[in-house]
Short mmCIF file of C-alpha atoms in Angstrom, two decimals:
data_model
loop_
_atom_site.label_atom_id
_atom_site.label_comp_id
_atom_site.label_asym_id
_atom_site.label_seq_id
_atom_site.Cartn_x
_atom_site.Cartn_y
_atom_site.Cartn_z
CA MET A 60 1.39 13.62 5.48
CA ILE A 61 -0.72 14.38 2.41
CA GLU A 62 2.32 14.15 0.15
CA LEU A 63 3.27 10.81 1.71
CA MET A 64 -0.22 9.44 1.05
CA ARG A 65 -0.15 10.71 -2.55
CA THR A 66 3.14 8.93 -3.14
CA ILE A 67 1.81 5.68 -1.67
CA PHE A 68 -1.40 5.89 -3.69
CA HIS A 69 0.58 6.52 -6.88
CA ARG A 70 2.79 3.47 -6.26
CA LEU A 71 -0.29 1.29 -5.54
CA ASP A 72 -2.22 2.44 -8.61
CA VAL A 73 -1.97 -0.85 -10.54
CA GLU A 74 -5.39 -1.27 -12.20
CA TRP A 75 -7.14 -2.38 -8.99
CA LYS A 76 -9.22 0.04 -6.92
CA VAL A 77 -7.18 1.38 -3.98
CA TYR A 78 -8.74 2.32 -0.62
CA HIS A 79 -7.23 3.93 2.46
CA GLU A 80 -8.01 2.09 5.73
CA GLU A 81 -11.12 0.23 4.49
CA ALA A 82 -13.04 -0.52 1.31
CA ARG A 83 -16.15 1.61 0.95
CA GLY A 84 -18.72 1.11 -1.74
CA SER A 85 -22.14 2.47 -2.58
CA GLU A 86 -25.11 1.39 -4.66
CA GLN A 87 -23.76 3.29 -7.65
CA ASN A 88 -20.14 2.22 -7.07
CA PRO A 89 -19.96 -1.15 -5.33
CA VAL A 90 -16.65 -2.54 -4.04
CA PRO A 91 -15.04 -4.51 -6.91
CA LYS A 92 -14.10 -8.22 -6.73
CA ASP A 93 -10.40 -7.35 -6.55
CA TYR A 94 -9.10 -4.37 -4.59
CA ILE A 95 -6.31 -3.04 -2.37
CA VAL A 96 -6.49 -1.52 1.12
CA TYR A 97 -3.53 0.26 2.69
CA LYS A 98 -3.02 1.45 6.25
CA LEU A 99 -0.42 3.48 8.09
CA PRO A 100 -0.55 2.50 11.79
CA PRO A 101 0.95 4.87 14.39
CA TYR A 102 4.54 5.75 13.55
CA SER A 103 7.84 6.40 15.31
CA SER A 104 9.48 9.79 15.19
CA PHE A 105 13.18 10.49 15.57
CA THR A 106 15.20 13.69 15.47
CA ASP A 107 15.92 13.50 11.77
CA ARG A 108 13.18 11.24 10.40
CA ASP A 109 9.79 9.55 10.83
CA ASP A 110 9.36 5.80 10.36
CA TYR A 111 6.01 4.53 9.08
CA VAL A 112 4.82 0.97 8.65
CA LEU A 113 2.81 0.56 5.47
CA GLU A 114 0.38 -2.38 5.47
CA VAL A 115 -0.95 -3.28 2.02
CA THR A 116 -3.70 -5.90 1.79
CA LEU A 117 -4.89 -7.34 -1.51
CA TRP A 118 -8.45 -8.69 -1.45
CA SER A 119 -9.95 -10.99 -4.04
CA PHE A 120 -13.42 -12.56 -4.28
CA LEU A 121 -12.62 -15.64 -6.34
CA ASP A 122 -16.01 -16.53 -7.87
CA GLY A 123 -14.58 -19.75 -9.30
CA ARG A 124 -11.19 -18.29 -10.31
CA ASP A 125 -7.88 -19.61 -9.06
CA THR A 126 -5.47 -17.24 -7.28
CA THR A 127 -3.09 -16.61 -10.20
CA HIS A 128 -4.36 -13.04 -10.71
CA LEU A 129 -3.86 -12.33 -7.01
CA GLU A 130 -0.30 -13.69 -6.93
CA LEU A 131 0.62 -11.70 -10.06
CA LYS A 132 -0.75 -8.47 -8.56
CA TRP A 133 1.07 -9.20 -5.27
CA ASP A 134 4.37 -9.52 -7.18
CA GLU A 135 3.65 -6.36 -9.20
CA ILE A 136 3.03 -4.28 -6.10
CA ASP A 137 6.07 -5.70 -4.35
CA LYS A 138 8.27 -4.74 -7.31
CA ARG A 139 6.84 -1.19 -7.24
CA LEU A 140 7.46 -0.70 -3.49
CA LYS A 141 10.45 -2.84 -2.47
CA LYS A 142 13.59 -0.66 -2.28
CA TYR A 143 11.69 2.30 -3.79
CA ILE A 144 13.26 5.72 -3.13
CA HIS A 145 11.32 8.93 -3.70
CA LEU A 146 12.71 12.45 -3.47
CA ASP A 147 10.64 15.56 -4.09
CA GLU A 148 10.40 19.11 -2.75
CA TYR A 149 8.77 17.84 0.47
CA HIS A 150 10.69 14.78 1.60
CA LEU A 151 12.89 11.77 0.97
CA LEU A 152 11.11 8.41 1.27
CA GLN A 153 12.85 5.05 1.43
CA PHE A 154 10.73 1.88 1.31
CA VAL A 155 12.11 -1.31 2.91
CA LYS A 156 10.13 -4.56 2.77
CA THR A 157 9.61 -6.08 6.22
CA GLY A 158 7.23 -8.96 5.50
CA GLY A 159 4.22 -10.38 3.78
CA GLY A 160 2.09 -13.45 3.40
CA GLN A 161 -1.33 -15.02 3.19
CA ILE A 162 -4.11 -13.97 5.56
CA PRO A 163 -6.81 -16.56 6.27
CA ASP A 164 -10.40 -15.43 5.73
CA PRO A 165 -13.52 -17.09 7.13
CA ASP A 166 -15.19 -16.80 3.72
CA PRO A 167 -13.89 -19.64 1.48
CA ASN A 168 -14.50 -17.43 -1.57
CA VAL A 169 -12.16 -14.67 -0.33
CA ARG A 170 -8.37 -14.65 -0.56
CA ARG A 171 -6.13 -12.04 1.02
CA ARG A 172 -2.44 -11.26 0.71
CA GLU A 173 -0.50 -8.74 2.77
CA LEU A 174 2.74 -6.86 2.20
CA ARG A 175 4.48 -4.72 4.81
CA TYR A 176 7.08 -2.03 4.34
CA LEU A 177 8.98 0.33 6.57
CA ILE A 178 8.92 3.83 5.12
CA LYS A 179 11.75 6.04 6.32
CA ARG A 180 10.69 9.65 5.79
CA SER A 181 13.11 12.56 6.07
CA GLU A 182 11.77 16.06 5.63
CA ARG A 183 13.55 17.98 2.95
CA VAL A 184 15.46 20.95 4.30
CA ASP A 185 17.21 23.16 1.78
CA MET A 186 20.13 25.14 3.05
CA GLU A 187 20.15 28.78 2.03
#
């Protein structure tokens, strides 16, 4: 699971701060105006693979800006994840886009966009 999370984090590392499950800030390091949160809800397991749903939410506090920066980042992340295949010494990962869209927020200064992917994970087994 750690290797899966490393791979996801690496693919989401696109100049915005990335958080797992929820954004956490502190006095010294407050949450930035633009950031990404990803989640991996409970998954399905089969004989030869595990299927994960990856939920990626982009958050932006507009402060007078339009949403162009948000839409560009949304496209950038989608290009990095859609149809991505990763093979290493631990597993084979295949990313398949399953959806995405705008998420309403009660704060008129906040805009959110979500992308969802199915990650098919097969554990690597080398034959000796």
